[in-house]
Coordinates of N, CA and C in Angstrom, one line a residue:
E1 N -4.2 2.1 -21.5 CA -3.7 1.6 -21.8 C -2.5 0.9 -21.0
F2 N -2.8 0.7 -19.5 CA -2.2 -0.1 -18.6 C -2.9 -1.5 -18.3
L3 N -4.1 -1.6 -19.0 CA -5.5 -2.8 -18.8 C -5.1 -3.4 -19.6
E4 N -5.1 -5.1 -19.6 CA -5.7 -5.7 -21.1 C -7.0 -5.4 -21.0
H5 N -8.3 -5.4 -19.6 CA -9.4 -5.8 -19.9 C -10.1 -4.7 -18.7
C6 N -11.2 -3.7 -19.2 CA -11.1 -2.6 -18.2 C -12.9 -2.3 -19.1
Y7 N -13.5 -2.8 -17.6 CA -14.8 -3.0 -17.5 C -15.8 -1.6 -17.0
I8 N -16.7 -0.8 -17.5 CA -17.7 0.0 -17.0 C -19.1 -0.4 -17.2
C9 N -19.8 -1.0 -16.2 CA -21.0 -1.3 -16.1 C -22.4 -1.1 -15.4
D10 N -23.3 -1.8 -15.2 CA -24.5 -1.7 -13.6 C -24.1 -2.8 -12.7
A11 N -22.9 -2.9 -12.7 CA -22.4 -4.4 -12.0 C -23.6 -5.2 -10.7
T12 N -24.1 -4.3 -10.1 CA -25.7 -4.7 -10.0 C -26.1 -5.8 -10.8
N13 N -25.9 -5.6 -11.7 CA -27.1 -6.3 -12.7 C -26.1 -7.4 -12.9
M14 N -26.3 -9.0 -12.7 CA -25.6 -10.0 -12.8 C -25.5 -10.2 -14.3
S15 N -26.8 -9.9 -15.1 CA -26.6 -10.4 -16.4 C -25.8 -9.5 -17.3
A16 N -25.4 -8.3 -16.5 CA -24.1 -7.7 -17.7 C -22.7 -7.9 -17.2
L17 N -23.0 -8.1 -16.0 CA -21.2 -9.0 -15.6 C -21.4 -10.4 -16.6
K18 N -21.9 -11.2 -16.8 CA -22.2 -12.6 -17.3 C -21.8 -12.6 -18.9
E19 N -22.6 -11.0 -19.3 CA -22.0 -11.2 -20.7 C -21.0 -10.2 -21.2
L20 N -20.0 -9.4 -19.9 CA -18.9 -9.2 -20.4 C -18.2 -10.1 -20.0
G21 N -18.1 -11.1 -19.5 CA -17.4 -12.2 -18.8 C -16.8 -12.0 -17.8
V22 N -16.8 -11.2 -16.8 CA -16.4 -11.4 -15.6 C -16.0 -12.5 -14.8
S23 N -16.9 -13.6 -15.4 CA -16.4 -15.1 -14.3 C -15.0 -14.9 -15.0
N24 N -14.5 -14.7 -16.0 CA -12.9 -15.2 -16.3 C -12.1 -13.7 -15.7
V25 N -12.7 -12.9 -15.3 CA -11.6 -11.6 -14.4 C -10.6 -12.6 -13.6
D26 N -9.4 -12.2 -13.1 CA -9.0 -12.6 -11.9 C -9.2 -11.5 -11.0
E27 N -9.0 -10.5 -11.0 CA -9.3 -9.3 -10.3 C -10.3 -8.3 -10.6
A28 N -10.8 -7.3 -9.7 CA -11.7 -6.5 -9.5 C -11.8 -5.2 -8.5
I29 N -12.0 -3.8 -8.9 CA -12.0 -2.9 -7.7 C -13.4 -2.8 -8.0
V30 N -14.0 -2.6 -6.9 CA -15.1 -1.6 -6.8 C -15.3 -0.4 -5.8
A31 N -15.5 0.4 -6.5 CA -15.3 1.7 -6.2 C -16.5 2.9 -6.6
I32 N -17.3 2.7 -6.2 CA -18.7 2.7 -6.7 C -19.0 4.2 -5.8
G33 N -18.7 4.2 -4.8 CA -19.2 5.5 -3.9 C -19.9 5.8 -2.4
E34 N -20.4 6.4 -2.6 CA -22.0 6.5 -1.3 C -22.5 5.5 -1.2
D35 N -23.1 5.1 -2.3 CA -24.5 3.7 -2.4 C -24.0 2.7 -2.0
L36 N -24.1 2.4 -0.8 CA -23.3 1.0 -0.2 C -24.2 -0.6 -1.0
E37 N -25.5 0.2 -1.5 CA -26.7 -1.3 -1.2 C -25.8 -1.6 -2.9
A38 N -25.4 -0.8 -4.1 CA -24.8 -0.9 -5.2 C -23.8 -2.2 -5.0
S39 N -22.7 -1.4 -3.9 CA -21.4 -1.9 -3.4 C -21.7 -3.5 -3.2
I40 N -22.3 -3.7 -2.1 CA -22.9 -5.1 -1.5 C -23.3 -5.7 -2.6
L41 N -24.1 -5.5 -3.3 CA -24.5 -6.1 -4.4 C -23.5 -6.5 -5.6
T42 N -22.8 -5.7 -5.9 CA -21.8 -6.0 -6.5 C -20.6 -7.0 -6.5
V43 N -20.3 -6.6 -4.7 CA -19.2 -7.6 -4.6 C -20.0 -9.1 -4.2
S44 N -21.2 -9.2 -4.1 CA -21.9 -10.8 -4.2 C -21.8 -11.1 -5.3
N45 N -21.8 -10.4 -6.2 CA -22.2 -10.4 -7.6 C -20.8 -11.4 -7.8
L46 N -19.8 -10.7 -8.2 CA -18.5 -10.5 -8.2 C -18.4 -12.2 -7.8
K47 N -18.2 -12.4 -6.1 CA -17.6 -13.5 -5.9 C -18.6 -14.7 -6.3
T48 N -19.9 -14.2 -6.4 CA -20.7 -15.3 -7.0 C -20.0 -16.0 -8.5
L49 N -19.7 -15.1 -9.2 CA -19.3 -15.2 -10.9 C -17.5 -15.7 -10.6
G50 N -17.1 -16.0 -9.7 CA -15.8 -16.6 -8.9 C -14.5 -15.8 -8.8
V51 N -14.5 -14.5 -8.8 CA -13.7 -13.3 -8.8 C -13.2 -13.4 -7.7
E52 N -11.7 -13.4 -7.9 CA -11.1 -14.9 -6.6 C -10.8 -13.1 -6.4
K53 N -10.0 -11.8 -6.6 CA -9.6 -11.0 -6.0 C -10.4 -9.7 -6.1
I54 N -10.9 -8.6 -5.1 CA -11.9 -7.6 -4.8 C -11.5 -6.4 -4.1
I55 N -11.5 -5.4 -4.6 CA -10.9 -4.8 -3.4 C -12.0 -4.0 -4.0
V56 N -12.7 -3.4 -2.5 CA -13.2 -2.7 -2.8 C -13.1 -1.0 -1.4
R57 N -13.6 -0.1 -1.9 CA -13.6 1.3 -1.3 C -14.9 1.0 -0.1
A58 N -14.6 1.8 0.9 CA -15.9 2.0 1.9 C -15.4 3.0 2.0
D59 N -16.7 3.9 2.6 CA -16.4 5.1 3.4 C -16.5 4.9 4.5
Q60 N -17.1 3.9 5.3 CA -17.2 4.3 6.2 C -16.5 2.7 7.3
I61 N -15.4 2.7 8.7 CA -15.2 1.4 8.7 C -15.9 0.5 9.4
E62 N -17.4 0.9 9.7 CA -18.4 0.2 10.0 C -18.3 -1.2 8.6
H63 N -18.1 -0.4 7.5 CA -18.6 -1.5 6.3 C -17.5 -2.3 5.6
V64 N -16.3 -2.0 6.5 CA -15.3 -3.2 6.5 C -15.7 -4.2 6.8
D65 N -16.6 -4.6 7.9 CA -16.4 -5.9 8.2 C -17.8 -6.5 7.5
I66 N -18.5 -5.9 6.4 CA -20.0 -6.6 5.5 C -19.1 -6.9 4.6
F67 N -18.1 -6.1 3.8 CA -17.4 -6.6 2.7 C -16.3 -7.3 3.0
T68 N -15.7 -8.1 4.5 CA -15.2 -8.9 4.1 C -15.9 -10.7 4.5
R69 N -16.9 -9.6 4.9 CA -17.8 -11.7 5.0 C -18.5 -12.0 3.7
L70 N -18.7 -10.8 3.0 CA -19.2 -11.5 1.2 C -18.1 -11.5 0.3
G71 N -16.8 -11.2 1.1 CA -15.9 -12.7 -0.4 C -14.8 -11.5 -0.7
A72 N -14.9 -9.5 -0.1 CA -13.9 -8.8 -0.8 C -12.5 -9.1 0.0
T73 N -11.4 -9.5 -0.8 CA -9.9 -9.8 0.0 C -9.1 -8.6 0.6
E74 N -10.0 -7.5 -0.2 CA -9.4 -6.2 0.5 C -10.5 -4.9 0.6
V75 N -10.7 -4.2 2.0 CA -11.1 -3.3 1.9 C -10.2 -2.4 2.0
V76 N -10.7 -0.7 1.2 CA -10.0 0.1 1.7 C -11.1 1.4 1.6
V77 N -10.9 2.0 3.1 CA -11.2 3.1 3.3 C -10.7 4.7 3.5
P78 N -10.4 5.3 2.6 CA -9.8 6.2 2.0 C -9.6 7.0 3.1
E79 N -10.5 7.5 3.3 CA -10.1 8.6 5.1 C -9.5 8.0 6.1
I80 N -9.0 7.2 6.2 CA -8.6 6.1 7.3 C -7.0 6.0 7.0
S81 N -7.2 6.0 5.7 CA -5.3 5.5 4.9 C -4.7 6.8 5.5
A82 N -5.5 7.9 4.4 CA -5.2 9.2 4.1 C -4.8 9.6 5.4
G83 N -5.5 9.4 7.3 CA -5.8 9.8 8.5 C -4.2 9.0 8.8
E84 N -4.0 8.5 8.7 CA -2.8 7.4 9.2 C -1.3 7.9 8.1
T85 N -1.5 8.0 7.1 CA -0.5 8.5 6.7 C -0.1 9.5 6.9
L86 N -1.1 10.6 6.8 CA -0.4 12.0 7.9 C 0.2 11.3 8.7
A87 N -0.7 11.1 9.9 CA -0.3 11.1 11.5 C 1.4 10.2 11.0
N88 N 1.2 9.2 10.7 CA 3.3 8.5 10.3 C 3.8 9.9 9.6
K89 N 2.9 10.6 9.1 CA 4.5 11.6 8.6 C 4.7 13.0 9.5
L90 N 3.6 13.5 9.8 CA 3.9 14.0 10.8 C 4.8 13.7 12.1
I91 N 4.9 12.5 12.6 CA 5.7 11.7 13.5 C 7.0 12.6 13.2
S92 N 7.4 12.6 12.2 CA 9.0 13.1 12.0 C 9.5 13.7 10.8
D93 N 10.1 15.0 11.0 CA 10.2 16.2 10.1 C 10.4 15.3 8.5
S94 N 11.6 14.3 9.0 CA 12.3 13.6 7.3 C 11.1 12.5 6.7
F95 N 10.6 12.6 7.2 CA 9.5 11.4 6.9 C 8.7 11.9 5.7
L96 N 8.6 11.6 4.6 CA 8.2 12.6 3.6 C 6.9 11.6 3.2
D97 N 6.9 10.5 3.3 CA 5.9 9.6 2.6 C 5.4 8.6 3.5
Y98 N 4.7 8.4 3.8 CA 4.1 6.8 4.5 C 3.2 5.8 3.9
Y99 N 3.8 4.4 4.2 CA 2.8 3.5 3.3 C 2.3 2.5 4.5
K100 N 1.1 2.4 5.3 CA 0.9 1.4 5.5 C 0.9 0.0 4.5
V101 N 1.4 -1.1 5.6 CA 1.8 -2.4 5.0 C 0.6 -2.9 5.6
Q102 N 0.8 -3.5 7.1 CA 0.2 -4.5 7.7 C 0.1 -3.9 9.2
G103 N -1.0 -3.7 10.0 CA -0.4 -3.4 11.2 C 0.3 -2.4 11.1
E104 N 1.3 -3.1 12.3 CA 2.5 -2.3 12.8 C 3.3 -1.7 11.9
Y105 N 3.2 -2.4 10.2 CA 4.2 -2.5 9.3 C 4.3 -1.5 8.8
G106 N 5.6 -0.7 8.2 CA 5.2 -0.1 7.2 C 6.3 0.7 6.1
I107 N 5.8 1.4 4.8 CA 7.5 1.7 4.5 C 7.4 3.4 4.6
V108 N 8.6 4.0 4.9 CA 9.0 5.1 4.8 C 9.8 5.5 3.9
R109 N 9.8 6.9 3.2 CA 10.4 7.1 2.4 C 11.0 8.5 3.3
I110 N 12.0 8.5 3.5 CA 13.2 9.4 4.9 C 14.0 10.0 3.5
S111 N 14.0 11.8 4.1 CA 15.1 12.1 3.4 C 15.8 11.6 4.3
V112 N 17.1 11.9 3.7 CA 18.4 11.8 4.8 C 19.6 13.0 4.7
E113 N 19.4 13.1 6.2 CA 20.2 14.3 6.5 C 21.2 14.6 7.3
I114 N 22.2 13.8 6.0 CA 23.8 13.2 6.9 C 24.5 14.4 5.9
T115 N 25.8 14.8 6.4 CA 27.0 15.6 5.6 C 27.9 14.6 5.2
T116 N 27.6 13.5 5.5 CA 29.1 12.0 5.2 C 28.8 11.1 4.6
P117 N 28.9 10.6 3.8 CA 28.8 9.3 3.4 C 28.9 7.9 4.6
T118 N 27.5 7.8 4.9 CA 28.0 6.0 5.8 C 28.5 4.9 5.1
P119 N 28.9 4.3 6.5 CA 29.7 2.8 6.3 C 28.9 2.4 5.2
A120 N 29.1 1.2 4.4 CA 28.5 -0.1 3.7 C 27.3 -0.3 4.0
L121 N 26.1 -0.5 3.6 CA 25.3 -1.1 4.6 C 25.3 -2.2 5.2
K122 N 26.4 -3.2 5.1 CA 26.8 -4.4 5.4 C 27.4 -3.7 7.0
E123 N 27.5 -3.2 7.4 CA 28.3 -2.4 8.3 C 27.7 -1.4 9.3
L124 N 26.1 -0.8 8.5 CA 25.4 -0.8 9.2 C 24.6 -1.2 10.0
N125 N 24.5 -2.7 9.3 CA 23.4 -3.6 10.0 C 21.8 -3.5 10.5
T126 N 21.2 -2.5 9.8 CA 20.1 -2.0 9.7 C 19.1 -3.2 10.2
P127 N 19.2 -4.3 9.6 CA 18.0 -5.4 9.9 C 18.4 -5.9 11.8
T128 N 19.5 -5.9 11.9 CA 19.8 -6.2 13.8 C 20.2 -5.8 14.5
E129 N 20.8 -4.2 13.6 CA 21.0 -3.0 14.8 C 19.5 -2.6 14.8
Y130 N 18.8 -1.7 13.8 CA 17.3 -1.4 13.8 C 16.2 -2.4 13.9
K131 N 16.1 -3.1 13.3 CA 14.9 -3.9 12.7 C 14.3 -3.9 11.7
V132 N 15.1 -2.7 10.8 CA 14.6 -2.3 9.5 C 15.2 -2.9 8.7
S133 N 15.0 -2.8 7.0 CA 15.3 -2.8 6.5 C 15.2 -1.7 4.9
I134 N 16.7 -1.5 4.9 CA 16.2 -0.8 3.4 C 16.3 -1.0 2.6
V135 N 15.1 -0.7 1.5 CA 14.4 -1.5 0.2 C 15.2 -0.6 -1.1
S136 N 15.1 0.2 -0.8 CA 16.0 1.4 -2.3 C 16.5 2.4 -1.6
I137 N 17.3 3.3 -2.7 CA 18.2 4.4 -2.1 C 17.4 4.7 -3.5
L138 N 17.3 6.6 -3.2 CA 16.5 7.5 -4.5 C 17.8 8.4 -4.4
R139 N 19.4 7.8 -5.6 CA 20.2 9.0 -5.6 C 19.8 10.0 -6.7
G140 N 19.2 11.2 -6.6 CA 19.2 12.1 -7.5 C 18.0 11.4 -8.5
K141 N 18.2 11.3 -9.8 CA 17.2 10.6 -10.5 C 17.2 9.2 -10.6
E142 N 18.4 8.2 -10.2 CA 18.7 7.0 -10.0 C 17.9 6.4 -8.5
I143 N 17.3 5.0 -9.3 CA 16.9 4.5 -8.0 C 17.8 2.9 -7.7
I144 N 18.2 2.7 -6.7 CA 19.4 1.8 -6.4 C 18.9 1.0 -5.3
I145 N 18.8 -0.2 -6.0 CA 18.1 -1.6 -4.6 C 19.8 -1.8 -4.3
P146 N 19.3 -1.6 -3.2 CA 21.3 -1.5 -2.2 C 21.4 -3.0 -2.0
T147 N 23.0 -3.4 -1.9 CA 23.6 -4.7 -1.3 C 24.6 -4.0 -0.6
G148 N 24.9 -5.2 0.5 CA 25.8 -5.0 1.1 C 27.2 -3.6 1.1
E149 N 27.5 -3.6 -0.1 CA 28.6 -2.6 -0.6 C 28.1 -1.2 -0.8
D150 N 26.5 -0.9 -0.7 CA 26.2 0.4 -1.0 C 26.0 1.3 -0.1
N151 N 26.4 2.0 0.1 CA 26.0 3.4 0.9 C 25.1 4.5 0.9
I152 N 24.7 5.4 1.9 CA 24.2 6.7 2.1 C 24.8 7.6 1.6
Q153 N 24.5 8.5 1.1 CA 24.8 9.5 0.4 C 24.5 10.8 1.2
P154 N 25.0 12.2 1.3 CA 24.1 13.3 1.4 C 23.2 13.4 0.6
G155 N 21.8 13.8 0.8 CA 21.0 14.4 -0.6 C 20.2 12.4 -0.6
D156 N 20.1 12.3 -0.2 CA 19.7 10.6 -0.6 C 18.9 10.2 0.2
V157 N 17.5 9.2 -0.4 CA 16.1 9.4 -0.1 C 16.1 7.7 0.0
V158 N 15.9 7.3 1.4 CA 15.8 5.9 1.6 C 14.6 5.5 1.4
F159 N 14.0 4.5 1.1 CA 13.0 3.8 2.0 C 13.0 2.5 2.5
V160 N 12.4 2.6 3.9 CA 13.0 2.0 4.5 C 11.9 0.8 5.5
I161 N 11.9 -0.1 5.6 CA 10.3 -1.0 6.1 C 10.7 -1.9 7.4
G162 N 9.3 -1.5 7.9 CA 9.9 -2.5 9.2 C 8.3 -1.6 10.0
K163 N 8.8 -1.6 11.2 CA 7.7 -1.5 12.5 C 7.7 0.2 12.4
T164 N 6.8 0.9 12.9 CA 6.6 2.3 12.6 C 7.7 2.7 13.5
K165 N 7.9 1.9 14.8 CA 8.1 2.3 16.1 C 10.0 2.4 15.6
Y166 N 10.5 1.1 14.8 CA 11.1 0.9 14.5 C 12.7 1.9 13.8
I167 N 11.7 2.2 12.7 CA 11.6 3.3 11.3 C 12.3 4.6 12.5
M168 N 11.3 4.8 13.5 CA 11.4 6.2 14.1 C 12.8 6.1 14.6
T169 N 13.3 4.9 15.7 CA 14.8 5.0 16.2 C 15.6 4.8 14.7
F170 N 15.8 4.3 13.4 CA 16.5 4.6 12.6 C 16.8 6.1 11.9

């Protein structure tokens, strides 16, 4: 219900992909599992058919380079991603979730442990003072896209983006 087109087929078979009209697809996700050969053939076929964005699941970090050379635009290694997320959550009791964006940058969902509301965000000046940005505030069931006039209140959960080391300072 969320996708206009979703196909399941033997993606190692070029004829099957052509028959489905995969050359008209903008993005493809290859999540075949432990069959490295099938994943490689599929990425190669999708690239040959002109699919612009190809996201691949890899089981080992050593496979990332192979898929990148074949033309994958993004390679996800679930165990490494999960490990990084867990490690960053363990850094602080207030980190509820950590999402790696790229390199040292992440978005962190932080439980705010304050007893009184903060001054307006423009007064906190988090981009300059802490080198992070507050991208949203979850207050109860309401999501707030903050302006400089908003503030953080007790019980809020904030989403902060920046380098992990600066988020820790914040």
